[in-house]
Coordinates of C-alpha atoms in Angstrom, one line a residue:
Chain D
M2 CA 0.2 0.0 0.0
K3 CA 1.3 3.5 -1.1
T4 CA 1.7 5.9 1.9
Q5 CA 0.3 9.3 1.2
R6 CA 2.6 12.4 2.1
S7 CA 1.1 15.5 3.5
P8 CA 1.8 18.9 1.5
S9 CA 3.2 20.2 4.8
G10 CA 4.8 16.9 4.8
I11 CA 6.2 17.3 1.4
I12 CA 7.3 20.8 2.0
A13 CA 9.4 19.8 5.2
F14 CA 10.8 17.3 3.2
T15 CA 11.6 19.4 0.1
R16 CA 13.3 22.1 3.0
T17 CA 15.3 19.2 4.8
L18 CA 16.7 17.7 1.3
Q19 CA 17.5 21.5 0.5
E20 CA 19.2 22.0 3.4
K21 CA 21.5 18.6 3.2
L22 CA 22.1 19.8 -0.4
I23 CA 23.5 23.0 0.7
L24 CA 25.4 21.5 3.6
D25 CA 26.8 19.0 1.1
M26 CA 27.9 22.0 -1.1
K27 CA 29.7 23.8 1.4
V28 CA 31.5 20.7 2.4
F29 CA 32.6 19.9 -1.1
F30 CA 33.7 23.3 -1.6
F31 CA 35.7 23.7 1.5
T32 CA 37.4 20.2 1.1
M33 CA 38.2 21.8 -2.5
Q34 CA 39.7 25.0 -1.2
E35 CA 41.6 22.3 1.7
F36 CA 42.9 20.7 -1.3
F37 CA 44.0 23.6 -3.4
W38 CA 45.9 25.0 -0.1
F39 CA 47.5 21.3 0.6
S40 CA 48.7 21.1 -3.3
I41 CA 49.7 24.8 -3.3
R42 CA 52.0 23.9 -0.1
A43 CA 53.4 20.7 -1.7
F44 CA 54.6 22.9 -4.4
V45 CA 55.9 25.4 -2.4
A46 CA 58.2 23.1 -0.2
I47 CA 59.7 21.5 -3.4
P48 CA 63.0 24.0 -2.6
K49 CA 63.0 22.4 1.0
A50 CA 63.3 19.0 -0.9
K51 CA 66.9 18.8 -0.9
Q52 CA 66.7 18.7 2.8
Y53 CA 64.5 15.1 2.2
W54 CA 66.4 13.7 -0.4
R55 CA 66.7 10.4 1.4
D56 CA 62.9 10.6 2.0
V57 CA 62.4 11.2 -2.0
L58 CA 64.9 8.6 -2.7
D59 CA 62.8 5.9 -0.2
Q60 CA 59.8 7.1 -2.1
A61 CA 61.1 6.5 -5.6
K62 CA 61.7 3.0 -4.6
I63 CA 58.3 2.5 -3.7
C64 CA 56.9 4.0 -6.6
G65 CA 59.2 3.5 -9.1
A66 CA 61.3 -0.6 -8.6
D67 CA 58.9 -1.8 -6.3
S68 CA 55.8 -0.9 -8.8
L69 CA 57.1 -2.0 -11.8
P70 CA 56.0 -5.7 -11.5
I71 CA 52.5 -4.9 -11.5
V72 CA 53.1 -2.1 -14.6
L73 CA 54.6 -4.4 -16.4
V74 CA 51.9 -7.7 -15.8
S75 CA 49.3 -5.0 -16.6
A76 CA 51.0 -3.9 -19.7
V77 CA 51.5 -7.1 -21.2
S78 CA 48.4 -8.6 -20.4
I79 CA 46.8 -5.7 -22.2
G80 CA 49.1 -5.6 -24.8
A81 CA 48.5 -9.2 -25.7
L82 CA 44.9 -8.7 -25.5
L83 CA 44.8 -5.7 -28.1
A84 CA 46.8 -7.8 -30.4
I85 CA 44.3 -10.4 -30.3
E86 CA 41.2 -8.2 -30.8
V87 CA 42.4 -5.8 -33.0
G88 CA 43.9 -8.5 -35.1
N89 CA 40.9 -10.5 -35.5
L90 CA 39.1 -7.3 -36.3
L91 CA 41.2 -6.4 -39.1
E92 CA 41.6 -9.4 -40.4
D93 CA 37.6 -9.4 -41.8
F94 CA 39.2 -6.1 -43.6
G95 CA 42.2 -8.1 -44.7
A96 CA 44.0 -5.4 -43.1
K97 CA 46.0 -7.5 -40.6
T98 CA 49.5 -5.7 -41.7
M99 CA 48.2 -2.5 -39.7
L100 CA 48.4 -4.6 -36.6
G101 CA 51.3 -2.8 -35.6
R102 CA 50.1 0.8 -36.0
S103 CA 47.2 0.6 -34.4
T104 CA 48.1 -1.4 -31.2
A105 CA 51.3 0.9 -31.0
L106 CA 49.3 4.0 -31.2
S107 CA 46.8 2.9 -28.7
V108 CA 49.7 1.6 -26.5
I109 CA 51.7 4.6 -26.7
R110 CA 49.1 7.2 -26.7
E111 CA 46.4 5.7 -24.4
L112 CA 46.8 2.0 -22.9
G113 CA 50.3 2.0 -21.6
P114 CA 50.0 5.4 -19.2
L115 CA 46.3 4.8 -18.3
L116 CA 47.1 1.3 -17.4
M117 CA 50.3 2.4 -15.5
G118 CA 48.2 5.4 -13.8
L119 CA 45.3 3.2 -12.7
M120 CA 47.9 0.7 -11.0
L121 CA 50.0 3.3 -9.2
S122 CA 46.9 5.0 -8.1
A123 CA 45.6 1.6 -6.4
R124 CA 49.5 0.4 -5.4
F125 CA 51.4 3.9 -4.8
G126 CA 48.2 5.9 -3.7
S127 CA 46.7 3.5 -1.4
R128 CA 50.0 2.7 0.6
N129 CA 50.4 6.8 0.9
G130 CA 46.5 7.0 1.8
A131 CA 47.0 4.2 4.4
E132 CA 50.6 5.3 5.5
L133 CA 49.4 9.2 5.9
G134 CA 46.0 8.4 7.7
A135 CA 47.7 5.9 10.1
M136 CA 50.1 8.9 10.7
Q137 CA 47.2 11.5 11.3
I138 CA 45.2 9.4 13.6
S139 CA 48.1 8.2 15.9
E140 CA 48.8 12.1 16.2
Q141 CA 52.3 11.8 14.4
I142 CA 51.2 14.5 11.9
D143 CA 50.4 17.0 15.0
A144 CA 53.6 15.9 16.4
L145 CA 55.7 16.9 13.5
R146 CA 53.9 20.3 13.5
A147 CA 54.1 20.8 17.2
F148 CA 57.9 20.0 17.1
G149 CA 58.8 22.6 14.3
T150 CA 58.6 20.3 11.2
D151 CA 56.1 21.0 8.4
P152 CA 54.7 17.7 7.8
I153 CA 53.8 18.6 3.9
A154 CA 57.5 19.2 3.2
K155 CA 58.8 16.5 4.8
L156 CA 55.9 13.7 3.9
V157 CA 54.4 15.2 1.2
T158 CA 56.5 16.6 -1.4
P159 CA 59.1 13.9 -1.1
R160 CA 56.3 11.7 -2.7
L161 CA 55.3 13.9 -5.1
L162 CA 59.0 14.5 -6.6
A163 CA 59.6 10.8 -6.6
A164 CA 56.4 10.4 -8.5
L165 CA 57.3 12.9 -10.8
I166 CA 60.7 11.4 -11.7
M167 CA 59.8 7.8 -11.3
F168 CA 56.2 7.8 -13.7
L169 CA 57.9 8.6 -16.9
P170 CA 60.4 6.0 -17.0
L171 CA 57.6 3.6 -15.5
T172 CA 55.5 4.7 -18.8
A173 CA 58.3 3.9 -21.0
F174 CA 58.6 0.1 -19.4
S175 CA 54.8 -0.2 -19.5
D176 CA 54.9 1.2 -23.1
F177 CA 58.0 -1.4 -24.1
A178 CA 56.1 -4.0 -22.4
G179 CA 53.1 -3.5 -23.7
L180 CA 54.3 -3.5 -27.3
Q181 CA 56.6 -6.5 -27.1
S182 CA 53.8 -8.8 -26.0
A183 CA 51.5 -7.1 -28.7
A184 CA 54.4 -8.4 -31.3
Y185 CA 54.9 -11.5 -29.5
M186 CA 51.0 -12.2 -29.7
A187 CA 50.9 -11.0 -33.5
E188 CA 54.0 -13.6 -34.7
H189 CA 52.2 -16.6 -32.4
Y190 CA 48.5 -15.9 -32.8
H191 CA 48.3 -14.4 -36.1
R192 CA 50.9 -15.9 -37.7
L193 CA 51.9 -12.2 -39.0
D194 CA 55.6 -11.6 -39.8
P195 CA 57.3 -9.5 -37.0
G196 CA 59.1 -7.6 -39.8
I197 CA 55.8 -6.3 -41.0
F198 CA 54.4 -5.9 -37.3
W199 CA 57.5 -3.5 -36.8
N200 CA 57.8 -1.8 -39.8
A201 CA 54.1 -0.9 -39.0
V202 CA 55.3 0.7 -35.7
Y203 CA 58.8 2.9 -35.8
P204 CA 58.1 4.9 -39.1
R205 CA 54.6 5.9 -38.6
L206 CA 55.0 7.1 -35.0
V207 CA 55.6 10.6 -34.8
A208 CA 56.5 13.1 -32.0
K209 CA 52.8 13.8 -31.1
D210 CA 52.2 10.2 -30.2
F211 CA 55.1 10.3 -27.6
V212 CA 54.2 13.6 -26.5
V213 CA 50.4 12.3 -25.6
G214 CA 51.6 9.4 -23.8
F215 CA 54.7 10.9 -22.2
L216 CA 52.7 14.1 -20.8
K217 CA 50.2 12.0 -18.5
A218 CA 53.1 10.4 -16.9
P219 CA 53.6 14.0 -14.8
V220 CA 49.9 14.8 -14.4
F221 CA 48.8 11.3 -13.3
A222 CA 51.8 11.9 -10.5
I223 CA 50.8 15.0 -9.3
I224 CA 46.9 14.0 -9.2
I225 CA 47.5 10.6 -7.6
T226 CA 50.1 12.3 -5.0
L227 CA 48.3 15.0 -4.1
V228 CA 44.9 13.3 -4.2
S229 CA 46.1 9.8 -2.0
S230 CA 48.3 12.2 0.4
F231 CA 45.6 14.6 1.3
N232 CA 42.8 11.9 1.8
G233 CA 45.7 10.2 4.4
F234 CA 45.9 14.1 6.0
S235 CA 42.0 14.1 6.5
A236 CA 41.5 10.8 7.7
R237 CA 39.3 10.9 11.0
G238 CA 37.5 8.3 13.4
G239 CA 40.1 5.6 14.2
T240 CA 41.2 2.7 11.9
S241 CA 38.3 2.8 10.2
G242 CA 38.5 6.0 9.1
V243 CA 41.7 5.6 7.7
G244 CA 40.1 2.4 5.4
R245 CA 37.6 5.2 4.2
S246 CA 40.3 7.8 3.6
T247 CA 42.4 5.0 1.7
I248 CA 39.4 3.7 -0.5
K249 CA 38.6 7.7 -0.9
G250 CA 42.0 8.5 -2.1
I251 CA 41.9 5.4 -4.6
V252 CA 38.4 6.1 -5.8
V253 CA 39.0 9.9 -6.4
S254 CA 42.3 9.6 -7.9
S255 CA 41.5 6.9 -10.2
G256 CA 38.2 9.0 -11.7
L257 CA 40.7 12.0 -11.9
V258 CA 43.2 9.7 -13.9
L259 CA 40.2 8.8 -16.2
I260 CA 39.2 12.3 -16.8
A261 CA 42.9 13.4 -17.5
N262 CA 43.7 10.9 -19.4
F263 CA 40.9 11.8 -22.0
Y264 CA 41.6 15.6 -21.6
V265 CA 45.4 15.4 -22.4
S266 CA 44.7 13.3 -25.5
K267 CA 41.9 15.7 -26.6
I268 CA 44.2 18.6 -25.8
V269 CA 47.5 17.4 -27.2
L270 CA 46.0 15.9 -30.6
E271 CA 44.0 19.1 -31.3
N272 CA 46.8 21.2 -30.9
M273 CA 49.8 19.5 -32.5
Chain V
M24 CA 53.9 32.1 30.3
I25 CA 50.8 30.7 28.3
E26 CA 47.4 32.4 28.8
L27 CA 44.1 32.2 27.1
R28 CA 41.6 35.0 27.0
Q29 CA 38.0 34.4 26.6
V30 CA 38.2 31.5 24.1
G31 CA 35.9 29.9 22.5
L32 CA 35.7 27.3 19.7
K33 CA 33.0 25.0 17.6
Y34 CA 33.0 22.2 15.9
G35 CA 30.4 22.6 13.3
E36 CA 27.2 23.4 15.8
R37 CA 28.7 21.6 18.5
E38 CA 30.7 24.3 21.1
I39 CA 33.3 23.2 22.5
L40 CA 35.0 25.6 24.7
K41 CA 33.3 28.7 25.6
N42 CA 34.9 31.9 27.4
V43 CA 37.7 29.9 28.6
S44 CA 40.5 32.1 30.3
L45 CA 43.5 30.7 31.5
C46 CA 46.9 31.4 32.6
I47 CA 49.8 29.3 32.8
K48 CA 53.1 30.6 34.6
D49 CA 56.5 29.7 33.8
N50 CA 58.0 27.0 36.2
T51 CA 54.4 25.9 37.5
I52 CA 52.8 22.7 37.2
K53 CA 49.2 23.2 35.8
A54 CA 46.2 20.5 35.8
I55 CA 43.6 21.1 33.8
L56 CA 41.0 18.2 35.4
G57 CA 37.8 17.3 33.1
P58 CA 35.9 14.2 31.7
S59 CA 36.7 12.5 28.5
G60 CA 35.9 14.4 25.2
V61 CA 35.0 17.6 27.3
G62 CA 38.1 19.6 25.3
K63 CA 40.8 19.3 27.6
S64 CA 43.0 18.0 24.7
T65 CA 41.7 20.7 22.7
I66 CA 43.0 23.0 25.1
L67 CA 47.1 22.0 24.6
K68 CA 46.5 21.9 20.5
L69 CA 45.2 25.7 21.0
M70 CA 48.2 26.4 23.0
L71 CA 50.9 25.0 20.3
G72 CA 48.7 26.9 17.6
L73 CA 47.9 23.3 16.2
I74 CA 43.9 24.3 15.9
K75 CA 42.8 27.9 15.9
P76 CA 39.7 29.6 18.5
N77 CA 36.8 31.0 16.7
K78 CA 37.0 33.8 19.3
G79 CA 39.2 34.9 22.1
Q80 CA 43.3 34.9 22.0
V81 CA 45.9 32.7 22.8
I82 CA 49.2 34.5 24.3
V83 CA 52.5 32.5 24.3
D84 CA 55.5 34.4 26.4
G85 CA 53.8 38.1 25.2
T86 CA 53.2 37.1 22.0
D87 CA 49.6 36.8 20.7
I88 CA 49.8 33.6 18.3
T89 CA 45.7 33.3 18.1
N90 CA 46.3 34.1 13.8
M91 CA 50.0 33.7 13.2
N92 CA 50.8 31.5 10.4
E93 CA 52.5 28.4 10.5
T94 CA 56.0 29.3 9.7
S95 CA 55.9 31.8 12.5
L96 CA 54.3 29.7 14.9
Y97 CA 57.1 26.9 14.2
A98 CA 59.4 29.4 16.5
I99 CA 57.2 29.7 19.1
R100 CA 56.3 25.8 19.3
R101 CA 59.9 25.0 20.0
K102 CA 59.2 27.0 23.3
M103 CA 57.3 24.6 24.4
G104 CA 57.5 20.5 24.4
M105 CA 54.1 17.9 23.9
V106 CA 53.5 14.4 25.1
F107 CA 51.0 13.5 23.1
Q108 CA 48.4 10.7 24.5
G109 CA 49.0 8.3 22.1
N110 CA 52.8 9.2 22.3
A111 CA 52.9 9.9 18.6
L112 CA 56.4 8.1 18.4
F113 CA 57.1 7.5 14.9
D114 CA 57.0 3.6 14.8
S115 CA 59.8 3.3 12.1
M116 CA 62.5 4.7 14.2
T117 CA 64.4 3.4 16.8
I118 CA 64.3 5.1 20.0
S119 CA 67.4 7.0 19.6
Q120 CA 66.0 8.6 16.1
N121 CA 63.0 9.1 17.9
L122 CA 64.7 11.4 20.1
G123 CA 67.1 12.6 17.6
F124 CA 64.8 13.4 14.7
F125 CA 63.5 16.9 15.4
L126 CA 67.4 18.3 16.5
R127 CA 68.3 16.6 13.4
E128 CA 65.1 18.3 11.5
N129 CA 65.1 21.5 12.8
M130 CA 68.4 22.7 14.7
R131 CA 71.9 22.9 12.7
L132 CA 73.6 21.1 15.6
P133 CA 77.3 19.1 15.2
E134 CA 76.4 15.4 15.2
E135 CA 77.8 15.2 18.4
E136 CA 75.9 17.5 20.2
I137 CA 73.0 16.0 19.1
S138 CA 74.3 12.3 20.0
R139 CA 75.1 13.9 23.5
R140 CA 71.6 15.3 23.9
V141 CA 69.7 11.8 22.5
A142 CA 72.2 10.5 25.5
E143 CA 71.1 12.9 28.1
Q144 CA 67.5 12.2 27.6
I145 CA 67.7 8.2 27.6
Q146 CA 69.8 8.5 30.8
F147 CA 67.0 10.9 31.9
A148 CA 64.3 8.6 31.2
G149 CA 66.0 5.4 32.3
L150 CA 66.1 3.8 28.6
E151 CA 69.9 2.9 28.8
G152 CA 70.3 -0.3 26.8
Y153 CA 67.0 0.5 24.9
E154 CA 68.4 2.9 22.5
E155 CA 68.2 0.9 19.4
Q156 CA 64.8 -0.6 19.9
L157 CA 61.6 0.3 17.9
P158 CA 58.8 1.4 19.8
E159 CA 56.3 -1.3 19.3
N160 CA 59.2 -3.3 21.6
L161 CA 59.0 -1.3 24.9
S162 CA 56.4 -1.4 27.3
G163 CA 53.6 1.4 27.5
G164 CA 55.3 3.6 30.4
M165 CA 58.7 3.0 28.7
R166 CA 57.2 4.7 25.4
R167 CA 55.9 7.2 27.3
R168 CA 59.0 8.2 28.7
V169 CA 60.4 8.5 25.5
A170 CA 58.0 10.7 24.6
I171 CA 58.6 12.7 28.0
G172 CA 62.2 12.9 26.4
R173 CA 61.3 13.7 23.0
A174 CA 59.5 16.9 24.5
M175 CA 62.4 18.1 26.3
I176 CA 65.0 17.7 23.2
F177 CA 64.6 21.5 22.7
K178 CA 65.1 22.5 26.5
P179 CA 61.4 24.3 26.3
H180 CA 60.2 25.8 29.1
M181 CA 57.1 24.3 29.7
I182 CA 55.8 21.0 28.7
L183 CA 52.3 19.7 27.8
F184 CA 51.2 16.1 28.7
D185 CA 47.8 15.1 27.2
E186 CA 46.7 12.2 29.5
P187 CA 50.3 11.1 31.0
T188 CA 48.9 8.3 32.9
A189 CA 45.8 7.0 30.9
G190 CA 46.1 3.6 30.2
L191 CA 49.3 2.9 32.6
D192 CA 49.5 0.3 35.4
P193 CA 50.0 2.1 38.9
V194 CA 54.1 1.4 39.0
S195 CA 54.4 2.9 35.5
S196 CA 52.1 6.0 36.4
K197 CA 53.8 6.2 39.7
K198 CA 57.0 6.7 37.8
I199 CA 55.8 8.9 35.1
L200 CA 54.4 11.5 38.1
S201 CA 57.9 11.4 39.7
L202 CA 59.4 12.2 36.2
I203 CA 57.1 15.0 35.8
S204 CA 57.8 16.3 39.2
S205 CA 61.7 16.0 38.6
L206 CA 61.2 18.0 35.6
R207 CA 60.5 21.2 37.5
K208 CA 62.8 20.6 40.1
N209 CA 65.7 19.4 38.3
N210 CA 65.3 21.4 34.9
N211 CA 63.1 24.8 35.9
L212 CA 60.2 23.8 33.6
G213 CA 56.8 24.5 34.0
A214 CA 54.0 22.0 32.7
V215 CA 50.4 21.6 31.8
I216 CA 48.7 18.7 32.6
V217 CA 45.3 17.4 31.0
T218 CA 44.2 14.5 33.0
H219 CA 40.9 12.7 34.1
I220 CA 42.6 11.1 36.9
I221 CA 42.2 13.1 40.0
D222 CA 44.9 11.5 42.1
D223 CA 47.4 12.5 39.4
V224 CA 46.5 16.2 40.0
F225 CA 47.0 15.9 44.2
N226 CA 50.1 14.2 43.1
V227 CA 51.5 16.7 41.0
A228 CA 50.0 19.9 40.1
D229 CA 50.4 23.3 42.0
S230 CA 47.1 24.3 40.5
V231 CA 44.0 23.1 38.8
A232 CA 41.4 24.0 36.8
V233 CA 38.4 22.2 35.9
L234 CA 36.8 22.1 32.5
Y235 CA 32.8 21.0 32.6
Q236 CA 30.6 21.6 29.7
G237 CA 33.1 23.7 27.7
E238 CA 33.6 26.4 30.7
I239 CA 35.8 26.4 33.1
I240 CA 34.2 25.7 36.5
F241 CA 37.3 26.3 38.8
D242 CA 40.9 27.8 38.2
D243 CA 42.8 27.7 41.6
V244 CA 45.7 26.3 43.3
T245 CA 45.4 22.4 44.0
E246 CA 44.4 22.0 47.8
K247 CA 41.4 24.8 47.4
L248 CA 39.8 22.1 44.8
H249 CA 38.6 20.5 48.3
E250 CA 36.6 23.6 49.3
A251 CA 35.1 23.8 45.9
N252 CA 31.3 23.6 46.1
H253 CA 30.5 22.9 42.4
P254 CA 28.2 19.5 42.9
F255 CA 30.1 18.5 39.5
I256 CA 33.7 19.0 41.7
R257 CA 31.9 17.2 44.7
S258 CA 31.0 14.3 42.6
I259 CA 34.6 13.8 41.2
L260 CA 36.4 14.1 44.5
S261 CA 34.0 11.5 46.0
D262 CA 34.6 9.2 42.9
N263 CA 38.1 9.9 42.0
I264 CA 38.3 9.1 38.6
L265 CA 36.3 11.0 36.0
E266 CA 34.2 8.3 33.7
L267 CA 31.3 10.4 32.5

C-alpha cells in the first residue's frame, strides 16, 4: 500500500533535502579549498626537498622499482589482448598488416600510460593514503607540527617529486612491455611476420604520439600523489577512518586519472 | 607564560569551549581536569597553535599566536614540548632516532651535540640499553618516557602533557608522575597536564582548572579544590576518577 504524504510533509521533506544539499555543497567547496592550499604548499615546499633527499629516494623506490612488476604485468596483458582483438577485427577487412600501427598507437598514446596510472593509483596511492592516514590518527602528523617540522614538506613533497621522477620511466617500461607482448601475439597468434609488425610501428610513430603518452605521466603523478596524501591527512575516526580515507583516495584519484587521460589526449591531439 | 583569553571553539554546531580563560605561569605545574571528550586536549592544541579558536586570544610569552601563520608558529612551538596521549612516536624509527629526529630536522647542530642530547634524554628517561629498539618493543610506560624525553629535546620552558598516565599500570603511572615532578625540580620547567585522573592532580599539580561542559568551573591552587562547592567537583572528589 502506498503511503500518502501531506502537502506540509512534502514541504518539510523538500526543505530538509534542500538543507542537506546546501550543506553537502558547502562541505564540497570547503574540501576543494583545503585541497587547493594543500597542493600549493606541496609545490612551494619543493625547494626544501634537498633536506629530504633520503625520503625522495625511499619514495622513488616504492613508486618506481617496487611498482614495476605490477605495471609490467598489466601492460603485457593489455598489449597481448589488444593484439588478439584488433588483429581479429583487421583480419575481417584484410588489413592485418596494420596491426602494428594500431596497437602501437593505442599502447603509446592511451593504454600504456592509463594502465600505469590506474595501477599506481591502486598501489602507490593506497600506500600513501593508509600510511599518512595512520600517522594522522596516531597524532604523528600533529607531532611533526608541534615540534616545528612542516609535515607537507616532510611527507608529501618527497612523494610528489619521487612520483614525478619515476612515472616517466614507468610509462616507457609500460609502453615497451605492451608493444613486445602485442608483437609476440601478432607473430604467434595471428601468424604475422615480425618484420611486418615492427615496420608498421616505427616509421609511422610521430612526436605527437609520444607527447600525448608521456605528458600523462607527470599529470597522473600529481593527481595520484596529492589526492591520496590529502585523503591520508584528512583521516579521522580511528582505523575505520583510515580505511575510508584510503578508499576515497583510490576512487577519486582513479576517476581523475581517467578524466585527465581523456583531456590530455584531446588537448594535445587538437593542438599539435 | 601561556594565556588563554576568552577562548571559544566550535566544531560545526557543537560548542567545545565557551569563553575559556587560563593562565599558566613559568615553572609551575597546572592541571586541567575534566571528563573525557570535554575539550581538554583541544586546549593543549590551542596553546601550540595546532588549531585556531573561533574567538578569543592565545598568548605565549607575550606574543599573540591566535592568527599566526604556520611558519611563524614553528619558533613559538619550540618553546614548548608536547607529550601526546598516544605518544605519537615514529614507529619506523628506533628510540634514539625518535629522540634525535627533530634536532636533526630543525637545528643545525653538530652530530656530536645531537648524540650528547639524545644520550642525556635516554639517561633521564631511564632507557639505557633500549636505544636501538623500536617503540613497538617497549612497554607503555617506557614509550611514554621516550615521548617525555623527546618533548624535552629542544630544552623548552614548558611541557604539555595529554593524559600522561592514561592506560598505564599503577607502577608506570607513579614513575611518570615522579618524572614530571623532577622536571620542575631539576630542569626548572613548567608543565600543563590534561587529565581525567584526580590522583594525578593532587600528586603533581600546583594549581588546577576544572573544565566542565566547555567552561572552566574552577581555577585555583590544588589545595582549594576540596573547598569547591560545584556539584560536579563534589562528585569527582568522591568518585576519584572521571568516567562521565
